[in-house]
PDB file of C-alpha atoms in Angstrom:
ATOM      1  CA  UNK A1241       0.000   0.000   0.000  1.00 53.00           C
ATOM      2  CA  UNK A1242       2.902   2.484   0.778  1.00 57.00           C
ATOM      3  CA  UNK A1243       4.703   1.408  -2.268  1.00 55.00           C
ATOM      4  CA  UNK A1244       1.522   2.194  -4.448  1.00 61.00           C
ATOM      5  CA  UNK A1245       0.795   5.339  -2.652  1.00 56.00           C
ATOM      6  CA  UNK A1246       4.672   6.711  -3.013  1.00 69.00           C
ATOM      7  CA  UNK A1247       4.325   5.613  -6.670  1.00 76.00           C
ATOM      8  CA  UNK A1248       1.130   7.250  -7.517  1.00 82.00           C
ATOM      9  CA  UNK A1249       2.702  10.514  -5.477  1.00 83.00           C
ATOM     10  CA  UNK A1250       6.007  10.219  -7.932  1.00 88.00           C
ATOM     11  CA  UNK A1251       3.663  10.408 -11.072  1.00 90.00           C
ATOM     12  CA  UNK A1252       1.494  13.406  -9.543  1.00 92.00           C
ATOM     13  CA  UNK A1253       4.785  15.303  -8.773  1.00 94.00           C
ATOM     14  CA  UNK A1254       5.679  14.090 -12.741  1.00 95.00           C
ATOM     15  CA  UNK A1255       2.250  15.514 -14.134  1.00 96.00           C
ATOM     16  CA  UNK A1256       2.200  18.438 -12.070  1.00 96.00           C
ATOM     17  CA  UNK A1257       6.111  19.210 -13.700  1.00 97.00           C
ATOM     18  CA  UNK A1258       4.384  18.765 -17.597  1.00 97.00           C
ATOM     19  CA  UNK A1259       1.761  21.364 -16.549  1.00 98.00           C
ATOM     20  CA  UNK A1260       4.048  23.790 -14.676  1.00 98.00           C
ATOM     21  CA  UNK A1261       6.860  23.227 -17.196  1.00 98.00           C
ATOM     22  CA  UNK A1262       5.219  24.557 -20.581  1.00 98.00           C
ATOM     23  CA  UNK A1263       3.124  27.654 -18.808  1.00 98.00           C
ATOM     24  CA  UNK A1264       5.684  28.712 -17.136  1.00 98.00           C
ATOM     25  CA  UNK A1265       8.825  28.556 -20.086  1.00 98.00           C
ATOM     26  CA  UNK A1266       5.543  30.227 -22.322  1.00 98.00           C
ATOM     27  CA  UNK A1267       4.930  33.156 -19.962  1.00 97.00           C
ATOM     28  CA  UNK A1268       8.524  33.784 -19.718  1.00 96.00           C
ATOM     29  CA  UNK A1269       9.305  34.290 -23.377  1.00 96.00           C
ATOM     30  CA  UNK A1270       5.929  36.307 -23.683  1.00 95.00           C
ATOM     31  CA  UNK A1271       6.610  38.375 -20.977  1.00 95.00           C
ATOM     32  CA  UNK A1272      10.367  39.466 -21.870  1.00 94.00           C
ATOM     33  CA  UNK A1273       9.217  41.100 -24.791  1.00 91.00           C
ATOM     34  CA  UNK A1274       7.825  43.929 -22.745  1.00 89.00           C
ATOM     35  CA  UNK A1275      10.927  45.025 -20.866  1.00 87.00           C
ATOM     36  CA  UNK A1276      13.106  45.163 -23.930  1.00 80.00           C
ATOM     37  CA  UNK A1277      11.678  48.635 -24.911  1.00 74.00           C
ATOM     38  CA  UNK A1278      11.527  47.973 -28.784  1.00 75.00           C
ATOM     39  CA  UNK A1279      14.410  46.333 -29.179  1.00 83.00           C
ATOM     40  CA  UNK A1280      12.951  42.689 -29.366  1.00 91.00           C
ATOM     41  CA  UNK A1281       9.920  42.031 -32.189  1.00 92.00           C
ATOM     42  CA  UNK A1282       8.509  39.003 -31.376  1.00 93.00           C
ATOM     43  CA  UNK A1283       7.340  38.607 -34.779  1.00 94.00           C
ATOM     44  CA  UNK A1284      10.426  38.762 -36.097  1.00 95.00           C
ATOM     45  CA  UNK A1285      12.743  37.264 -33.851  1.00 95.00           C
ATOM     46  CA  UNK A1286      13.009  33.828 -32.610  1.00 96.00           C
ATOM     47  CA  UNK A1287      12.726  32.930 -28.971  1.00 97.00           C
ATOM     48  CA  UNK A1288      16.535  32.540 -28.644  1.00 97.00           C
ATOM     49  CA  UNK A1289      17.430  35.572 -29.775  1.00 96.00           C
ATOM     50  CA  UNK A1290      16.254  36.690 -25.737  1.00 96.00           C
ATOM     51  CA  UNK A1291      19.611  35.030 -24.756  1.00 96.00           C
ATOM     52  CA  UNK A1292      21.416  38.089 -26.682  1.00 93.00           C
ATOM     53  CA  UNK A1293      21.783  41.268 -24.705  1.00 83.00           C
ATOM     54  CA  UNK A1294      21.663  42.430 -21.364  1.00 84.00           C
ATOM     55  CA  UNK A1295      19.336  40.460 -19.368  1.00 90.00           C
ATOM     56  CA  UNK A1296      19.821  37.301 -21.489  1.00 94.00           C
ATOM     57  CA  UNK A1297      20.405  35.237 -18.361  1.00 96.00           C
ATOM     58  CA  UNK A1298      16.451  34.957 -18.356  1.00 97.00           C
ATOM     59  CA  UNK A1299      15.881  33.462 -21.254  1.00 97.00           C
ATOM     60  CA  UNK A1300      18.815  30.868 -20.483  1.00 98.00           C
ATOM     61  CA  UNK A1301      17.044  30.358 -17.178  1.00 98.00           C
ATOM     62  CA  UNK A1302      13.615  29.546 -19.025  1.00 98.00           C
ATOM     63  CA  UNK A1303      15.073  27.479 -21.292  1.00 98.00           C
ATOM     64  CA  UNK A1304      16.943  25.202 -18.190  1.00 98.00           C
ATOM     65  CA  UNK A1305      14.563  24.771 -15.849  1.00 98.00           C
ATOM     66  CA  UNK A1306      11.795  23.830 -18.736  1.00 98.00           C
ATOM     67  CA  UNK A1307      13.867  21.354 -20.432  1.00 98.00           C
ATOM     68  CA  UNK A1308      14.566  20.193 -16.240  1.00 98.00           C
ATOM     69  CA  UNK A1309      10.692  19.846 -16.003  1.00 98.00           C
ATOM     70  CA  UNK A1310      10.057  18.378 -19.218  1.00 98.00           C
ATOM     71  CA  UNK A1311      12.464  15.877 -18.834  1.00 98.00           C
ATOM     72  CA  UNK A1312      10.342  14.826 -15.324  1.00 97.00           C
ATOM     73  CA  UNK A1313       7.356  14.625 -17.056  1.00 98.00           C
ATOM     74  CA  UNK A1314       8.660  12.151 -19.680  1.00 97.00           C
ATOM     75  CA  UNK A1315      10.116   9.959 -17.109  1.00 96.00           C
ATOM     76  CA  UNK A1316       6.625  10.191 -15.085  1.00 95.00           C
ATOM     77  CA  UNK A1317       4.604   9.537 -18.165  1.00 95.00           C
ATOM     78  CA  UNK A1318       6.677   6.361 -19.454  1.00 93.00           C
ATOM     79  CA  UNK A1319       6.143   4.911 -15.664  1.00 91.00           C
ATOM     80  CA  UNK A1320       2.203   5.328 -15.937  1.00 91.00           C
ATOM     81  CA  UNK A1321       2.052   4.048 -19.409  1.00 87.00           C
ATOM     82  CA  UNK A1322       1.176   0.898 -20.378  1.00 81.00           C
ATOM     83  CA  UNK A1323       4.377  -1.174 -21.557  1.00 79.00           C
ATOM     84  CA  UNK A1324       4.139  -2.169 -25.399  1.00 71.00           C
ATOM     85  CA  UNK A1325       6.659  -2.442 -28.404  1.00 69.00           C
ATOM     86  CA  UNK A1326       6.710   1.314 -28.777  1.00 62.00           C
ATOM     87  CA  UNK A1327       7.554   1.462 -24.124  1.00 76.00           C
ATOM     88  CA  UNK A1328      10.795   3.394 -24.492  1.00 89.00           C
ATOM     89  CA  UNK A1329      10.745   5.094 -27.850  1.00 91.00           C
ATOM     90  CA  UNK A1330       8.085   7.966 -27.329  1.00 92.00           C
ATOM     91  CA  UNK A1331       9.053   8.845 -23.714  1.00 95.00           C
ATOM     92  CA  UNK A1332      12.463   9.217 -24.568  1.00 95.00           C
ATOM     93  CA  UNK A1333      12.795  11.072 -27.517  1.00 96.00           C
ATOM     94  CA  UNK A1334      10.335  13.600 -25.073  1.00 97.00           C
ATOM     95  CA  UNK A1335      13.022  13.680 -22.711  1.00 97.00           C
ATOM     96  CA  UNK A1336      15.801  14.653 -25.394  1.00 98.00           C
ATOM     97  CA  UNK A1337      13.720  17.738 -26.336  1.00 98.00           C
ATOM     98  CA  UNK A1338      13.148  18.414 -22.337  1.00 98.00           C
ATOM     99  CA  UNK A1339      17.887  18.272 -23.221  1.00 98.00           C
ATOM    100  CA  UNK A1340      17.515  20.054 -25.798  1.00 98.00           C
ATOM    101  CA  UNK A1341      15.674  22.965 -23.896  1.00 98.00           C
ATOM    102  CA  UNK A1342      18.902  22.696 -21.555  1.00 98.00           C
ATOM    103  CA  UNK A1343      21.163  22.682 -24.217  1.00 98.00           C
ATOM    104  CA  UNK A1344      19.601  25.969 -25.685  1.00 98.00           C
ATOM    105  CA  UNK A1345      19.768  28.003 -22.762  1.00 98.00           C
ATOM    106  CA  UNK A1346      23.793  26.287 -21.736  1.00 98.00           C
ATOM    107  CA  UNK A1347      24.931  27.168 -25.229  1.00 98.00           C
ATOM    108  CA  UNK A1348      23.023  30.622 -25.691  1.00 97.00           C
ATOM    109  CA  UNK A1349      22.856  33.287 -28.524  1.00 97.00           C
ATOM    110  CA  UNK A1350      25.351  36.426 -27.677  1.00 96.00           C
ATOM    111  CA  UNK A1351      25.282  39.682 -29.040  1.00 91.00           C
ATOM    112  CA  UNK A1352      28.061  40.813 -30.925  1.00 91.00           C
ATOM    113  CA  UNK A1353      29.695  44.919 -30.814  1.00 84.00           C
ATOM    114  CA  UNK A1354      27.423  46.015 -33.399  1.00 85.00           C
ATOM    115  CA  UNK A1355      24.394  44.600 -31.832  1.00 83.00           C
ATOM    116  CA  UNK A1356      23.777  41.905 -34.047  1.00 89.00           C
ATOM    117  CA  UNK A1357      22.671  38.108 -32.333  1.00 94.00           C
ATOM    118  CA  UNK A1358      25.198  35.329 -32.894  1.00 95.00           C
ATOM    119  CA  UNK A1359      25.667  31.537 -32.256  1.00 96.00           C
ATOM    120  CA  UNK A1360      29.546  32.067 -30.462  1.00 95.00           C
ATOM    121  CA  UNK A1361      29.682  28.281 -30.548  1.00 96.00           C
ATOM    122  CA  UNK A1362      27.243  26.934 -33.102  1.00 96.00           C
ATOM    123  CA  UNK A1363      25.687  24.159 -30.969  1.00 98.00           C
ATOM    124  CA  UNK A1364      22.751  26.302 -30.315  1.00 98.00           C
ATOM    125  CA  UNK A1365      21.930  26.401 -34.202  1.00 96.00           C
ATOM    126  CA  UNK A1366      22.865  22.788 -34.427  1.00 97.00           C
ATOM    127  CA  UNK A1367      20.699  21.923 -31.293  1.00 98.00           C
ATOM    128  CA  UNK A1368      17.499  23.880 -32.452  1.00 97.00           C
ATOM    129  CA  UNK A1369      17.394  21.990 -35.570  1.00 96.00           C
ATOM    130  CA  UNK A1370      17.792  19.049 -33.704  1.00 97.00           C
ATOM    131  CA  UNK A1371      14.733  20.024 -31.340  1.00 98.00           C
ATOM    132  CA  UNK A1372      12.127  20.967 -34.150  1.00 97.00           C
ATOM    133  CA  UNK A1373      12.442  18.181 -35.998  1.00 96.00           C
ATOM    134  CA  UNK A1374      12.162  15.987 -33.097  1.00 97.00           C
ATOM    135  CA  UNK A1375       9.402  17.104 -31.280  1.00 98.00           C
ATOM    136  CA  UNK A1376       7.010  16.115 -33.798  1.00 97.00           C
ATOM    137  CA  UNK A1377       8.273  12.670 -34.723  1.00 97.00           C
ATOM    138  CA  UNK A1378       8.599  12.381 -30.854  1.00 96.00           C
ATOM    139  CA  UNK A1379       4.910  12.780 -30.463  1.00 97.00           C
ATOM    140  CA  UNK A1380       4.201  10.776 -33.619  1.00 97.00           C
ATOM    141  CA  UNK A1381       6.379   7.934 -31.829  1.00 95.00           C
ATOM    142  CA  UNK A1382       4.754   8.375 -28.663  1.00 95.00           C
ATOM    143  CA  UNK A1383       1.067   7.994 -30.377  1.00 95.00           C
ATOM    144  CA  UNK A1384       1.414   4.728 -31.093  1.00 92.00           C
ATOM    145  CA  UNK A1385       2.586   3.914 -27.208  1.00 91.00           C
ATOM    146  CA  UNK A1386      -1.128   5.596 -25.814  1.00 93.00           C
ATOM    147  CA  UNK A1387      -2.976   3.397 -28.623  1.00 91.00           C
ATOM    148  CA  UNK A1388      -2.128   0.313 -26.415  1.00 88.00           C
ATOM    149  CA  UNK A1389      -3.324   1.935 -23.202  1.00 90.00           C
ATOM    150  CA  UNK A1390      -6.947   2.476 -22.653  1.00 92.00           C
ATOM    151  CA  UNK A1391      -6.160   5.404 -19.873  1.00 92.00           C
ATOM    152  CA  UNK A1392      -4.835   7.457 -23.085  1.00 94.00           C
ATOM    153  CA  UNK A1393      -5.884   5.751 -26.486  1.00 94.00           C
ATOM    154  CA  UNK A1394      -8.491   8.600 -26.686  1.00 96.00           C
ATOM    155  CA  UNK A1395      -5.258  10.926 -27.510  1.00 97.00           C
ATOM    156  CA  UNK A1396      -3.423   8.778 -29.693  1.00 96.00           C
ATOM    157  CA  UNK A1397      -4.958  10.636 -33.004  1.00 97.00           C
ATOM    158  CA  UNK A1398      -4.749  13.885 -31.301  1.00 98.00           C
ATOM    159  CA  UNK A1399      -1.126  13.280 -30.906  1.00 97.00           C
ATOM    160  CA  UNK A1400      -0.533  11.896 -34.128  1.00 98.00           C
ATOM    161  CA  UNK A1401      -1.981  14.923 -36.343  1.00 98.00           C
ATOM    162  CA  UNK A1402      -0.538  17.158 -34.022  1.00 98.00           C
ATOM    163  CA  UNK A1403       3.253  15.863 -34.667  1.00 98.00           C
ATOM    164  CA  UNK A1404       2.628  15.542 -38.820  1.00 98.00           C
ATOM    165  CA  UNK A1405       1.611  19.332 -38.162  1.00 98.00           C
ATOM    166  CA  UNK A1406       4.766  19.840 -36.550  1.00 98.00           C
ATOM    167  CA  UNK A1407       6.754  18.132 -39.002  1.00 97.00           C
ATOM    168  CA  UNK A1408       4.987  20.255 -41.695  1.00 96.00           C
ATOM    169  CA  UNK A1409       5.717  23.492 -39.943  1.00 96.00           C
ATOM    170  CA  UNK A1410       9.626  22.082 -39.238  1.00 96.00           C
ATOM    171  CA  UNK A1411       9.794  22.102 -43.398  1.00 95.00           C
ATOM    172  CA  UNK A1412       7.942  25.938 -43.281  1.00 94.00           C
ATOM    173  CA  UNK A1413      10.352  27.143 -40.988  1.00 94.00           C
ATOM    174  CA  UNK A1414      13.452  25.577 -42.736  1.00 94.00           C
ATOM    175  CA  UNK A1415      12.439  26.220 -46.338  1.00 94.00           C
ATOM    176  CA  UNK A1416      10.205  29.175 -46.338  1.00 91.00           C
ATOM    177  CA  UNK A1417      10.886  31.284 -43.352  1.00 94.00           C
ATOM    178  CA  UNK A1418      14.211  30.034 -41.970  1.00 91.00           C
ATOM    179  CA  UNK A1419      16.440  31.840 -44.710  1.00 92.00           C
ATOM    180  CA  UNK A1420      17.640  35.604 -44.738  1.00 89.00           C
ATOM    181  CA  UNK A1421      16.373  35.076 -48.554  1.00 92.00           C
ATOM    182  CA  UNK A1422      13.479  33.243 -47.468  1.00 94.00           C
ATOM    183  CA  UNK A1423      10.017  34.819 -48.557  1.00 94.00           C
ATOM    184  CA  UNK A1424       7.888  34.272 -44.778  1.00 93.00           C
ATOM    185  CA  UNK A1425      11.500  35.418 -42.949  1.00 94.00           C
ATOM    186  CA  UNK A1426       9.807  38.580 -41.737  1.00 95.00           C
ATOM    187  CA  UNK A1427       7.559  36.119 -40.024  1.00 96.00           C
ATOM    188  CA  UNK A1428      10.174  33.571 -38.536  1.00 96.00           C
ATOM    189  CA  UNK A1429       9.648  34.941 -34.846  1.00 96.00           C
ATOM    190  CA  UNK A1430       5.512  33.937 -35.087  1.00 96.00           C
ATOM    191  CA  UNK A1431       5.719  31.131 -36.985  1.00 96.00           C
ATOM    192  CA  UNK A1432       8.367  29.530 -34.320  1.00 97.00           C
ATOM    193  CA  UNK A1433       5.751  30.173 -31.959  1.00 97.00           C
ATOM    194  CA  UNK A1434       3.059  28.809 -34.023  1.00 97.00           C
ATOM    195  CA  UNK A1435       4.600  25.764 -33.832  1.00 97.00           C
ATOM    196  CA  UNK A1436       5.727  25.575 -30.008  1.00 98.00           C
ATOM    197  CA  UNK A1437       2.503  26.824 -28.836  1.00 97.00           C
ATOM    198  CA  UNK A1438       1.397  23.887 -30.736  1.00 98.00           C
ATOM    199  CA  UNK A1439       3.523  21.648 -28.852  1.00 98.00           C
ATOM    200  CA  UNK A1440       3.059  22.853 -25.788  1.00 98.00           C
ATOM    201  CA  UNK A1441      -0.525  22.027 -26.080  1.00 98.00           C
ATOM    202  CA  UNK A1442       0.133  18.717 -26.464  1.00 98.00           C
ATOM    203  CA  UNK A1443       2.296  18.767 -23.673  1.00 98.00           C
ATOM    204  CA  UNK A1444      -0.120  19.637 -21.490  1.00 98.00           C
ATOM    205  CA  UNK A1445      -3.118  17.675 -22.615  1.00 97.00           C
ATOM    206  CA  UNK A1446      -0.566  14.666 -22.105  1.00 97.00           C
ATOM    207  CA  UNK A1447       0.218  16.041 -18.304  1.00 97.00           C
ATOM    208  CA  UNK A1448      -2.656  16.876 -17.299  1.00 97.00           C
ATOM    209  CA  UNK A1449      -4.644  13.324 -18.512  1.00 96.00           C
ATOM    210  CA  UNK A1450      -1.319  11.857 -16.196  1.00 95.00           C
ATOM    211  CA  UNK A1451      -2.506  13.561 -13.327  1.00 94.00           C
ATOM    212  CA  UNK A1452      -6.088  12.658 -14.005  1.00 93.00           C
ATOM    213  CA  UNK A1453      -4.711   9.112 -13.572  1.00 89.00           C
ATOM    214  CA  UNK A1454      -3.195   9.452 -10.722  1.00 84.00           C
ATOM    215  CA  UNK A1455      -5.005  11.501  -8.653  1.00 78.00           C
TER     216      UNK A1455
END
């Protein structure tokens, strides 16, 4: 009984981490905006260009303790699941984004003398392509773990569409909006949005069904 009840407490604390995780790391890069005084355009600029400049440390910050949270949640969520064929894939590749997040804000933009953002190392670039692409195969992958349990099936299709979406928007934001030459670029800061806001919905629809199990 006090194993089951220390288990069931474990997941909560896991759930609770997928819900906190994504509201909080969204509030922080909505709210950063507002104390640059016109020199940040969120439509524009990506998220990571909030690591450049004074008060960057924030945006490292947000990035960190998300991909900390994130990577709770995964590990949570692969202990409540039902074990199948597809146990370790889905979970895990969740976990390497929650790295990724850690990743972006260890290895952070920089501003150079002229005021112009920069990758100093080029990990972060490396790492964000990384991170797009796999957070909608991860949640393709991981919709074919929740088919086999009935406490999730119901979100198996939700999960699926929403990672070929993702997947779609990866090859928007690489072909059409990614590029200096790139005819959406003046739209690269919204349409990275568009597509984690996207995520993050999933995120916590998955969290908060965990903690409807568990509670």
């Amino acid at each position: 009984m006090s194993e089951t009840l220390n288990r069931r407490g474990a997941l909560a604390v896991s759930a609770t981490a997928g819900i906190v995780g994504p509201l909080l790391f969204a509030a922080g890069f909505l709210v950063q905006p507002v104390f640059r005084r016109g020199e940040y355009n969120a439509t524009t600029e990506v998220i990571s260009d909030l690591e450049a400049g004074p008060g960057g440390w924030v945006q490292q910050v947000n990035f960190v303790v998300f991909g900390l949270l994130l990577i709770a949640f995964a590990v949570g969520l692969h202990r409540c699941l039902r074990r199948s064929r597809w146990a370790v894939a889905g979970p895990a590749m969740l976990a390497g984004n929650g790295v990724g997040m850690v990743i972006a804000g260890v290895f952070p933009m920089r501003e150079d003398a002229a005021g112009l953002t920069y990758d100093p190392t080029g990990v972060h670039t490396i790492n964000g392509a990384i991170f797009f692409l796999t957070i909608g195969a991860g949640l393709i992958v991981l919709s074919r773990r929740l088919t086999g349990d009935p406490g999730f099936r119901d979100l198996s299709g939700y999960l699926l569409a929403t990672g070929i979406a993702l997947l779609a928007l990866f090859v928007v934001l690489s072909v059409l909006t990614r590029p200096a030459e790139a005819p959406l670029h003046p739209w690269l800061g919204l349409a990275q949005r568009i597509a984690l806001a996207t995520w993050l919905l999933a995120i916590l629809l998955l969290a908060a069904r965990l903690r409807r199990q568990v509670t």
